[in-house]
Amino acid sequence: MIKFTFIVTAIVLYSNLSFGQINLNVDASVSNLLRYGNGYEYSGNIRNAKEYFENLTDARLNVNGVIFGIRYEVSDPIEYGLNFVGIRKRYIEYNHEVGISLRAGDYWETISRGLSLNVFEDRPLGYDTGIDGVRVTYNKTFGKKNPFRLKAQLLGGDIEYSDYLDPDRIERYKVRGAYAEISPLKPITLGLNYIYSTGELPDQDVLTKVTSDVPEVNLSYTTQDFEFYISYAHKSSIISPNSIYTNSLTGLGDGIYSSLSYSFGNVGLTLDYKNYRFDITLPDNRSNTRPTRMLPYQNPPTAIKEHTSVLISRNPHVVDFNDEVGGQIDVAYVPSDKLSFNFNGSIASRHYQYTDTDTTANISYQRTERSGSFLPDLDDPFSPFWEFYLEGEYYASEKIYTKLAFARQSSTLYNQLNPLSSEKLFTSTIPVEFKYSIDEDYTIKFTGETQWVHNSIRISEDKNFTNQYLALSLQRSPNVTLTFSSEFTSDDEEPSGKNSWFLGEATYQINQSNTVGVSYGTERGGLKCTNGICRYVNPFSGFRLSVATQF
Amino acid sequence: MQVKKYITGLLLFLSIIISSLFFQSCESNDSTLTNNTPASNVPVLQQPENNSTVSTLSPSFNWSGVNSASSYTLQVSESAAFSVLILDVQGITSTLYSPAPNVLNDSSTYYWRVKGVNATDSTDWSSVYGFAVSLESINPTNKVLVELYTNTSCIPCVEANQYLDVINNNTGTTINDLNVIILRVHTTLYAGDPFYLYNQEDNNARMSVYPGTPTSNPRGYLLGAFMSNFSSSAWTNKLNEKLSVTRSFAVNLINTYDPVSRSGNISVKIKQVSGETLSDLVYNVALSESEISYSAPNGETLFENTLRDLITPPSGQTLNISAGQTNSYDHNYNIPAEINHDHAYITVFAQRTNFVSGVKEVMAVERVKIR
């Protein structure tokens, strides 16, 4: 692939520079991010020394419209994943005014809403499904009075996906894709995508080979205040037999996502619906390393709210794209310039319940069919989740801003073998935010959150406990922010054994190009999710430093 | 007009959702973990295998069950004609029997057979298997060690525990359930696990062998290799693959135990049969307990193969050995009063301490019942 990249690079350069008089127009930019941490990480109550040093330098050079990009990375030791020193990313990109865009090297891409392809990087989670290959895009609008828009894209390349639970385990995929999107009338857009991939999933010395097809069709209808979108993707994965999967296995699955949003007056409404069935299987065969599961390069919308509140996001709902149905409603109401409200309600569950039909010690699960499997079910065997969130923001004056919210979450993790011992988690959270501008330079912000939790699998008789989060922040415009935050819990069964955490943070923007951030203290850790990708972040105590530089 | 447009859009959206009612999704579904032993009208002998050599005076006799039998009769003789019986045990209600250590003799050859019995009739005798007893023999086996990291508040652990319980009960889930030696390590995933709290030092030591085990359960390790997240069909195939391979090391155990003083001695012999000399080997002597009753938050009530103590140091005992060499070790131990010595086992396994291709390989494993 590297060789191919260089060939493409040479062709592009030649074609761009060899015609007409050479008139170099050069534009360069460099950004650098240094991250350093030193302290202790807690795994359960085991304390391990933790130190990381990461330096990411992204350079971008634009020569007459040909863009060269490179990322040099020193991650030794890395915070999450495998140590790396060297060139992590490199690409060359060319955009022509006729609407053609060519990129060779590393890139990320999202096709429509991501049901068939959505590869991205999330550095804080140590997650990267970027493609190393080639992407050609043609995007053109014809006509002005009745414009006809066409977008076509071909892409191919390799993905190396490192399992965050087991970073040494790297799944390798070769991906080929073709996408076409047409807009014959201004409000209507129809997209067709096809992804073909071959993958190798390692399991010690055994490789499981997976051949997959993922076609997708999507349709959107958009006007000034109304938008409707629907997408359907089908996945077919064929597993070649090996010592782990002794028979050839074909995993079929699909997913629907639909969204409707419209606004009238000072109200905005959004409805999301998801029905993901990419790998529905029996309870004792569910695994996030199953070769027939949804592919790592797929990442559909989660259709749940992503919160900024520390405590609400402490117990995120982990979307199971292989078996989940549900949706959300989001309403924004802005009665005045100073006052706004947001309501969000979401619901999700598995599609089916299962029963053990074997009367001996063995287990033989059988699915209970239901006609309403296109809707979520709140009965415990479906491991349901629901959430209710209401938020109000009020600008009392130019100096005073307040926010008050209430969230109620309920999630059940069904215990198939011991149903009465299913894990039920109920939380009620009230976040409050108050910001006061003392003068033109200084602003003080207070954030307070209180959460009441009921957890059914706590050992002690008292299964209720509370969490509190308090943060006080002083900002000196435009370049200094000091924050002191603390968190408390009355949970006697907190895995780390602690019941309080304190953290001091300072951010200083030295100039337009350089920003330094330092923190010292203890961090509670926990499950953290972005776009449905979740990882457990261990509690940490110690010192962190980040320096961001932009030239 | 605007309102009409909105209503039209809303109806369109709802119609799409409702159309899902008629949408026939195609999806995958796997076979279950059930793997029943075929029915037979006479018991089929399993262990000791025919013409095998055992290195214990108390081998486990095991056979496949017969549906019509309510109990079994086991006979052991020094002659293939069963003219003189060393053992004639009637009324065995399981398909497993271990004789007392004073019945069989070292350096002897025996034959054994089984028949099923019910209230009115009995089956024919099974075929006859012969085996030799040689305490000096140290032969590599196909036995595998499965370490399961679990927690009494962990809901997803229940499926994995149940799966291993089924194997532990010798139901024929794998090609040889008896050769699957299970050790369950309880973790810090949720606070308050009594089996973790019973011996934090040794549970911590085993957790530190494999990163991720304190915060992600269940996690299974087969001969030191992560088994991937629990999936009964995938785990069965992985077990079968390893069960069909003979280890390159062998472990022989001779246990003596005084139930009055609740103390004993385990004599360990470890032989490297083949392969290069490894500089990062340790061996571990682990005490485990089964049939522990406890009403756990995750609904489990019976706990098998639970790690109770590492008789060797928590990080293992250094093992310097090379191909063709046999090392002998002795370890004295005591069984605390809170452990039921009738359900206690000693498991010995040799393991590498460095990861090679992501694996801290367990070279061999053997297990013996305390009494």
Short mmCIF file of N, CA, C and O in Angstrom, two decimals, chain B residues 100-205:
data_model
loop_
_atom_site.label_atom_id
_atom_site.label_comp_id
_atom_site.label_asym_id
_atom_site.label_seq_id
_atom_site.Cartn_x
_atom_site.Cartn_y
_atom_site.Cartn_z
N ALA B 100 -9.46 -45.64 47.52
CA ALA B 100 -8.56 -45.17 48.57
C ALA B 100 -7.13 -45.49 48.17
O ALA B 100 -6.88 -46.42 47.40
N PRO B 101 -6.13 -44.73 48.66
CA PRO B 101 -4.75 -44.91 48.22
C PRO B 101 -4.13 -46.25 48.62
O PRO B 101 -3.06 -46.61 48.14
N ASN B 102 -4.79 -47.02 49.49
CA ASN B 102 -4.18 -48.27 49.95
C ASN B 102 -4.72 -49.50 49.22
O ASN B 102 -4.52 -50.62 49.64
N VAL B 103 -5.41 -49.29 48.12
CA VAL B 103 -6.01 -50.43 47.40
C VAL B 103 -5.08 -50.91 46.29
O VAL B 103 -4.80 -52.11 46.17
N LEU B 104 -4.59 -50.01 45.50
CA LEU B 104 -3.72 -50.37 44.38
C LEU B 104 -2.25 -50.29 44.81
O LEU B 104 -1.91 -49.55 45.74
N ASN B 105 -1.41 -51.06 44.13
CA ASN B 105 0.01 -51.07 44.45
C ASN B 105 0.82 -50.48 43.31
O ASN B 105 0.43 -50.55 42.14
N ASP B 106 1.97 -49.95 43.71
CA ASP B 106 2.89 -49.42 42.70
C ASP B 106 3.44 -50.56 41.84
O ASP B 106 3.47 -51.73 42.26
N SER B 107 3.84 -50.27 40.64
CA SER B 107 4.46 -51.21 39.71
C SER B 107 3.58 -52.43 39.47
O SER B 107 4.06 -53.58 39.47
N SER B 108 2.32 -52.22 39.30
CA SER B 108 1.38 -53.32 39.05
C SER B 108 0.51 -52.98 37.86
O SER B 108 0.35 -51.81 37.49
N THR B 109 -0.07 -54.06 37.27
CA THR B 109 -0.98 -53.89 36.15
C THR B 109 -2.38 -54.32 36.57
O THR B 109 -2.54 -55.33 37.25
N TYR B 110 -3.37 -53.56 36.18
CA TYR B 110 -4.76 -53.86 36.58
C TYR B 110 -5.69 -53.79 35.36
O TYR B 110 -5.36 -53.19 34.33
N TYR B 111 -6.84 -54.43 35.54
CA TYR B 111 -7.90 -54.38 34.52
C TYR B 111 -9.18 -53.91 35.21
O TYR B 111 -9.42 -54.23 36.38
N TRP B 112 -9.99 -53.19 34.45
CA TRP B 112 -11.22 -52.70 35.08
C TRP B 112 -12.40 -52.72 34.11
O TRP B 112 -12.21 -52.67 32.89
N ARG B 113 -13.58 -52.85 34.69
CA ARG B 113 -14.81 -52.88 33.89
C ARG B 113 -15.97 -52.35 34.74
O ARG B 113 -15.87 -52.31 35.98
N VAL B 114 -17.07 -52.00 34.06
CA VAL B 114 -18.21 -51.37 34.74
C VAL B 114 -19.49 -51.92 34.12
O VAL B 114 -19.53 -52.24 32.92
N LYS B 115 -20.53 -52.04 34.93
CA LYS B 115 -21.86 -52.31 34.38
C LYS B 115 -22.90 -51.42 35.08
O LYS B 115 -22.72 -51.02 36.23
N GLY B 116 -23.95 -51.13 34.34
CA GLY B 116 -25.03 -50.33 34.89
C GLY B 116 -26.08 -51.23 35.55
O GLY B 116 -26.33 -52.34 35.10
N VAL B 117 -26.67 -50.70 36.60
CA VAL B 117 -27.65 -51.48 37.37
C VAL B 117 -28.88 -50.61 37.62
O VAL B 117 -28.75 -49.42 37.90
N ASN B 118 -30.06 -51.22 37.50
CA ASN B 118 -31.26 -50.54 38.01
C ASN B 118 -32.06 -51.51 38.88
O ASN B 118 -31.56 -52.59 39.22
N ALA B 119 -33.23 -51.16 39.26
CA ALA B 119 -33.97 -51.94 40.27
C ALA B 119 -34.25 -53.36 39.82
O ALA B 119 -34.32 -54.29 40.65
N THR B 120 -34.39 -53.56 38.53
CA THR B 120 -34.81 -54.88 38.06
C THR B 120 -33.80 -55.58 37.18
O THR B 120 -33.92 -56.77 36.92
N ASP B 121 -32.80 -54.87 36.73
CA ASP B 121 -31.93 -55.48 35.72
C ASP B 121 -30.55 -54.82 35.77
O ASP B 121 -30.34 -53.87 36.51
N SER B 122 -29.67 -55.37 34.98
CA SER B 122 -28.35 -54.75 34.84
C SER B 122 -27.91 -54.89 33.39
O SER B 122 -28.38 -55.77 32.66
N THR B 123 -26.98 -54.02 33.00
CA THR B 123 -26.47 -54.09 31.63
C THR B 123 -25.38 -55.16 31.56
O THR B 123 -24.96 -55.71 32.59
N ASP B 124 -24.92 -55.42 30.36
CA ASP B 124 -23.74 -56.26 30.22
C ASP B 124 -22.54 -55.51 30.75
O ASP B 124 -22.55 -54.29 30.90
N TRP B 125 -21.47 -56.26 31.03
CA TRP B 125 -20.23 -55.59 31.43
C TRP B 125 -19.69 -54.80 30.25
O TRP B 125 -19.86 -55.15 29.09
N SER B 126 -19.05 -53.73 30.58
CA SER B 126 -18.39 -52.94 29.54
C SER B 126 -17.20 -53.72 28.98
O SER B 126 -16.86 -54.80 29.50
N SER B 127 -16.57 -53.17 27.99
CA SER B 127 -15.30 -53.74 27.55
C SER B 127 -14.29 -53.57 28.68
O SER B 127 -14.51 -52.82 29.63
N VAL B 128 -13.18 -54.29 28.61
CA VAL B 128 -12.18 -54.29 29.68
C VAL B 128 -10.99 -53.42 29.28
O VAL B 128 -10.48 -53.55 28.17
N TYR B 129 -10.63 -52.53 30.17
CA TYR B 129 -9.45 -51.69 29.95
C TYR B 129 -8.34 -52.12 30.93
O TYR B 129 -8.62 -52.45 32.10
N GLY B 130 -7.10 -52.10 30.44
CA GLY B 130 -5.97 -52.39 31.31
C GLY B 130 -5.14 -51.13 31.53
O GLY B 130 -5.09 -50.26 30.67
N PHE B 131 -4.56 -51.04 32.71
CA PHE B 131 -3.68 -49.91 32.99
C PHE B 131 -2.62 -50.32 33.99
O PHE B 131 -2.78 -51.30 34.73
N ALA B 132 -1.52 -49.60 33.98
CA ALA B 132 -0.41 -49.88 34.89
C ALA B 132 -0.28 -48.74 35.88
O ALA B 132 -0.59 -47.59 35.56
N VAL B 133 0.16 -49.09 37.09
CA VAL B 133 0.44 -48.07 38.10
C VAL B 133 1.95 -47.99 38.27
O VAL B 133 2.60 -49.00 38.54
N SER B 134 2.49 -46.82 38.03
CA SER B 134 3.92 -46.62 38.22
C SER B 134 4.13 -45.22 38.77
O SER B 134 3.99 -44.23 38.06
N LEU B 135 4.44 -45.18 40.06
CA LEU B 135 4.59 -43.87 40.69
C LEU B 135 5.78 -43.11 40.16
O LEU B 135 5.85 -41.89 40.27
N GLU B 136 6.72 -43.83 39.60
CA GLU B 136 7.91 -43.16 39.05
C GLU B 136 7.65 -42.60 37.66
O GLU B 136 8.41 -41.79 37.16
N SER B 137 6.62 -43.05 37.03
CA SER B 137 6.40 -42.61 35.66
C SER B 137 5.89 -41.17 35.63
O SER B 137 5.07 -40.76 36.45
N ILE B 138 6.42 -40.42 34.77
CA ILE B 138 5.97 -39.04 34.58
C ILE B 138 5.71 -38.87 33.11
O ILE B 138 6.64 -38.72 32.32
N ASN B 139 4.48 -38.96 32.76
CA ASN B 139 4.14 -38.90 31.34
C ASN B 139 3.36 -37.63 31.04
O ASN B 139 2.47 -37.25 31.79
N PRO B 140 3.71 -36.99 29.96
CA PRO B 140 2.94 -35.80 29.58
C PRO B 140 1.51 -36.18 29.23
O PRO B 140 1.25 -37.28 28.75
N THR B 141 0.62 -35.28 29.51
CA THR B 141 -0.80 -35.54 29.26
C THR B 141 -1.36 -34.45 28.34
O THR B 141 -0.65 -33.54 27.94
N ASN B 142 -2.62 -34.60 28.05
CA ASN B 142 -3.32 -33.57 27.25
C ASN B 142 -4.09 -32.61 28.15
O ASN B 142 -4.92 -31.84 27.66
N LYS B 143 -3.83 -32.68 29.45
CA LYS B 143 -4.63 -31.87 30.36
C LYS B 143 -4.38 -30.39 30.14
O LYS B 143 -3.27 -29.98 29.82
N VAL B 144 -5.44 -29.62 30.32
CA VAL B 144 -5.34 -28.17 30.12
C VAL B 144 -5.79 -27.45 31.38
O VAL B 144 -6.61 -27.96 32.15
N LEU B 145 -5.23 -26.28 31.59
CA LEU B 145 -5.64 -25.44 32.72
C LEU B 145 -6.46 -24.28 32.19
O LEU B 145 -6.03 -23.57 31.28
N VAL B 146 -7.65 -24.11 32.76
CA VAL B 146 -8.47 -22.93 32.47
C VAL B 146 -8.55 -22.10 33.74
O VAL B 146 -9.02 -22.57 34.77
N GLU B 147 -8.03 -20.90 33.66
CA GLU B 147 -8.17 -19.97 34.78
C GLU B 147 -9.28 -18.98 34.42
O GLU B 147 -9.21 -18.29 33.41
N LEU B 148 -10.29 -18.94 35.26
CA LEU B 148 -11.39 -18.01 35.02
C LEU B 148 -11.35 -16.91 36.08
O LEU B 148 -11.38 -17.20 37.27
N TYR B 149 -11.30 -15.68 35.62
CA TYR B 149 -11.32 -14.53 36.52
C TYR B 149 -12.76 -14.04 36.62
O TYR B 149 -13.38 -13.67 35.63
N THR B 150 -13.27 -14.07 37.83
CA THR B 150 -14.70 -13.86 38.03
C THR B 150 -14.93 -13.08 39.31
O THR B 150 -14.00 -12.81 40.08
N ASN B 151 -16.18 -12.72 39.53
CA ASN B 151 -16.53 -11.93 40.70
C ASN B 151 -17.97 -12.24 41.07
O ASN B 151 -18.81 -12.44 40.19
N THR B 152 -18.24 -12.27 42.36
CA THR B 152 -19.57 -12.69 42.80
C THR B 152 -20.67 -11.67 42.51
O THR B 152 -21.84 -11.97 42.67
N SER B 153 -20.29 -10.45 42.10
CA SER B 153 -21.31 -9.47 41.71
C SER B 153 -21.39 -9.30 40.19
O SER B 153 -22.14 -8.45 39.72
N CYS B 154 -20.63 -10.08 39.47
CA CYS B 154 -20.53 -9.90 38.02
C CYS B 154 -21.61 -10.73 37.31
O CYS B 154 -21.59 -11.96 37.38
N ILE B 155 -22.52 -10.01 36.64
CA ILE B 155 -23.62 -10.71 35.97
C ILE B 155 -23.12 -11.49 34.74
O ILE B 155 -23.44 -12.67 34.58
N PRO B 156 -22.31 -10.89 33.87
CA PRO B 156 -21.85 -11.67 32.71
C PRO B 156 -21.00 -12.88 33.09
O PRO B 156 -20.82 -13.79 32.28
N CYS B 157 -20.47 -12.88 34.32
CA CYS B 157 -19.66 -14.03 34.74
C CYS B 157 -20.50 -15.29 34.92
O CYS B 157 -19.98 -16.41 34.90
N VAL B 158 -21.78 -15.10 35.16
CA VAL B 158 -22.63 -16.24 35.48
C VAL B 158 -22.64 -17.26 34.33
O VAL B 158 -22.53 -18.47 34.55
N GLU B 159 -22.76 -16.76 33.10
CA GLU B 159 -22.78 -17.66 31.95
C GLU B 159 -21.48 -18.45 31.84
O GLU B 159 -21.48 -19.65 31.60
N ALA B 160 -20.36 -17.75 32.03
CA ALA B 160 -19.07 -18.42 31.90
C ALA B 160 -18.86 -19.42 33.03
O ALA B 160 -18.35 -20.54 32.82
N ASN B 161 -19.28 -19.05 34.23
CA ASN B 161 -19.15 -19.98 35.36
C ASN B 161 -20.00 -21.22 35.13
O ASN B 161 -19.56 -22.34 35.39
N GLN B 162 -21.22 -21.00 34.66
CA GLN B 162 -22.11 -22.13 34.42
C GLN B 162 -21.53 -23.06 33.35
O GLN B 162 -21.58 -24.28 33.46
N TYR B 163 -20.94 -22.45 32.34
CA TYR B 163 -20.32 -23.23 31.26
C TYR B 163 -19.22 -24.14 31.82
O TYR B 163 -19.15 -25.33 31.51
N LEU B 164 -18.37 -23.56 32.68
CA LEU B 164 -17.29 -24.36 33.24
C LEU B 164 -17.82 -25.37 34.26
O LEU B 164 -17.24 -26.45 34.41
N ASP B 165 -18.91 -25.03 34.95
CA ASP B 165 -19.52 -26.00 35.85
C ASP B 165 -19.98 -27.24 35.08
O ASP B 165 -19.85 -28.37 35.55
N VAL B 166 -20.54 -27.01 33.91
CA VAL B 166 -21.01 -28.14 33.09
C VAL B 166 -19.83 -29.03 32.70
O VAL B 166 -19.91 -30.25 32.75
N ILE B 167 -18.71 -28.42 32.37
CA ILE B 167 -17.50 -29.20 32.06
C ILE B 167 -17.01 -29.91 33.31
O ILE B 167 -16.64 -31.09 33.28
N ASN B 168 -17.04 -29.18 34.42
CA ASN B 168 -16.58 -29.75 35.68
C ASN B 168 -17.39 -30.99 36.07
O ASN B 168 -16.88 -31.91 36.72
N ASN B 169 -18.65 -30.99 35.65
CA ASN B 169 -19.52 -32.14 35.95
C ASN B 169 -19.37 -33.26 34.93
O ASN B 169 -20.14 -34.21 34.95
N ASN B 170 -18.41 -33.11 34.03
CA ASN B 170 -18.10 -34.16 33.06
C ASN B 170 -19.32 -34.57 32.26
O ASN B 170 -19.73 -35.72 32.22
N THR B 171 -19.91 -33.60 31.60
CA THR B 171 -21.11 -33.87 30.81
C THR B 171 -20.82 -34.05 29.32
O THR B 171 -21.74 -34.16 28.53
N GLY B 172 -19.56 -34.03 28.98
CA GLY B 172 -19.24 -34.27 27.57
C GLY B 172 -19.31 -33.02 26.71
O GLY B 172 -19.53 -33.11 25.51
N THR B 173 -19.10 -31.88 27.32
CA THR B 173 -19.11 -30.64 26.53
C THR B 173 -17.91 -30.58 25.60
O THR B 173 -18.02 -30.19 24.45
N THR B 174 -16.74 -30.99 26.13
CA THR B 174 -15.53 -31.03 25.30
C THR B 174 -15.22 -32.48 24.95
O THR B 174 -15.92 -33.40 25.36
N ILE B 175 -14.15 -32.66 24.22
CA ILE B 175 -13.79 -34.03 23.84
C ILE B 175 -13.27 -34.81 25.04
O ILE B 175 -13.23 -36.04 25.01
N ASN B 176 -12.89 -34.13 26.11
CA ASN B 176 -12.46 -34.83 27.32
C ASN B 176 -12.56 -33.88 28.51
O ASN B 176 -11.59 -33.22 28.89
N ASP B 177 -13.75 -33.81 29.08
CA ASP B 177 -13.98 -32.88 30.20
C ASP B 177 -13.05 -33.16 31.38
O ASP B 177 -12.67 -32.24 32.11
N LEU B 178 -12.71 -34.44 31.56
CA LEU B 178 -11.89 -34.79 32.72
C LEU B 178 -10.50 -34.18 32.64
O LEU B 178 -9.83 -34.02 33.66
N ASN B 179 -10.06 -33.89 31.46
CA ASN B 179 -8.74 -33.30 31.30
C ASN B 179 -8.74 -31.78 31.36
O ASN B 179 -7.73 -31.15 31.10
N VAL B 180 -9.90 -31.22 31.66
CA VAL B 180 -9.98 -29.77 31.82
C VAL B 180 -9.90 -29.45 33.31
O VAL B 180 -10.79 -29.79 34.09
N ILE B 181 -8.80 -28.85 33.72
CA ILE B 181 -8.59 -28.49 35.12
C ILE B 181 -8.89 -27.00 35.27
O ILE B 181 -8.32 -26.17 34.57
N ILE B 182 -9.82 -26.71 36.15
CA ILE B 182 -10.34 -25.34 36.26
C ILE B 182 -9.88 -24.70 37.56
O ILE B 182 -9.87 -25.36 38.61
N LEU B 183 -9.51 -23.46 37.48
CA LEU B 183 -9.14 -22.69 38.67
C LEU B 183 -9.80 -21.32 38.53
O LEU B 183 -9.59 -20.63 37.53
N ARG B 184 -10.61 -20.96 39.52
CA ARG B 184 -11.32 -19.67 39.43
C ARG B 184 -10.70 -18.68 40.41
O ARG B 184 -10.63 -18.93 41.61
N VAL B 185 -10.30 -17.57 39.85
CA VAL B 185 -9.70 -16.50 40.64
C VAL B 185 -10.74 -15.40 40.79
O VAL B 185 -11.31 -14.93 39.81
N HIS B 186 -10.98 -15.02 42.02
CA HIS B 186 -11.96 -13.96 42.28
C HIS B 186 -11.25 -12.61 42.36
O HIS B 186 -10.18 -12.49 42.94
N THR B 187 -11.91 -11.61 41.78
CA THR B 187 -11.22 -10.36 41.49
C THR B 187 -11.81 -9.17 42.24
O THR B 187 -12.80 -9.30 42.98
N THR B 188 -11.24 -8.03 41.95
CA THR B 188 -11.67 -6.77 42.58
C THR B 188 -12.66 -6.00 41.72
O THR B 188 -12.93 -4.83 42.00
N LEU B 189 -13.21 -6.64 40.69
CA LEU B 189 -14.11 -5.92 39.79
C LEU B 189 -15.21 -5.21 40.56
O LEU B 189 -15.52 -4.05 40.31
N TYR B 190 -15.81 -5.93 41.48
CA TYR B 190 -16.75 -5.31 42.43
C TYR B 190 -16.25 -5.62 43.83
O TYR B 190 -15.75 -6.72 44.10
N ALA B 191 -16.43 -4.64 44.70
CA ALA B 191 -15.95 -4.82 46.07
C ALA B 191 -16.80 -5.86 46.80
O ALA B 191 -17.94 -6.12 46.43
N GLY B 192 -16.21 -6.47 47.78
CA GLY B 192 -16.97 -7.34 48.68
C GLY B 192 -17.06 -8.79 48.27
O GLY B 192 -17.80 -9.56 48.89
N ASP B 193 -16.31 -9.20 47.25
CA ASP B 193 -16.32 -10.62 46.88
C ASP B 193 -15.64 -11.41 47.99
O ASP B 193 -14.43 -11.24 48.24
N PRO B 194 -16.36 -12.29 48.69
CA PRO B 194 -15.76 -12.97 49.85
C PRO B 194 -14.61 -13.90 49.48
O PRO B 194 -13.72 -14.13 50.30
N PHE B 195 -14.64 -14.41 48.26
CA PHE B 195 -13.56 -15.33 47.86
C PHE B 195 -12.29 -14.56 47.50
O PHE B 195 -11.19 -15.08 47.63
N TYR B 196 -12.47 -13.33 47.04
CA TYR B 196 -11.30 -12.47 46.86
C TYR B 196 -10.77 -12.05 48.23
O TYR B 196 -9.58 -12.12 48.51
N LEU B 197 -11.69 -11.63 49.09
CA LEU B 197 -11.27 -11.11 50.38
C LEU B 197 -10.62 -12.20 51.24
O LEU B 197 -9.80 -11.89 52.11
N TYR B 198 -10.97 -13.46 51.00
CA TYR B 198 -10.41 -14.55 51.80
C TYR B 198 -8.90 -14.59 51.68
O TYR B 198 -8.19 -14.87 52.65
N ASN B 199 -8.40 -14.34 50.46
CA ASN B 199 -6.96 -14.37 50.27
C ASN B 199 -6.58 -13.31 49.22
O ASN B 199 -6.39 -13.62 48.04
N GLN B 200 -6.54 -12.08 49.66
CA GLN B 200 -6.29 -10.99 48.72
C GLN B 200 -4.92 -11.09 48.07
O GLN B 200 -4.76 -10.83 46.88
N GLU B 201 -3.94 -11.49 48.86
CA GLU B 201 -2.57 -11.52 48.34
C GLU B 201 -2.45 -12.47 47.14
O GLU B 201 -1.90 -12.11 46.10
N ASP B 202 -3.00 -13.66 47.30
CA ASP B 202 -2.83 -14.64 46.22
C ASP B 202 -3.75 -14.35 45.03
O ASP B 202 -3.37 -14.57 43.88
N ASN B 203 -4.96 -13.85 45.31
CA ASN B 203 -5.82 -13.46 44.18
C ASN B 203 -5.20 -12.27 43.44
O ASN B 203 -5.24 -12.22 42.21
N ASN B 204 -4.64 -11.32 44.18
CA ASN B 204 -3.94 -10.21 43.53
C ASN B 204 -2.79 -10.72 42.68
O ASN B 204 -2.54 -10.21 41.58
N ALA B 205 -2.07 -11.69 43.22
CA ALA B 205 -0.91 -12.22 42.49
C ALA B 205 -1.35 -12.83 41.15
O ALA B 205 -0.72 -12.61 40.11
#
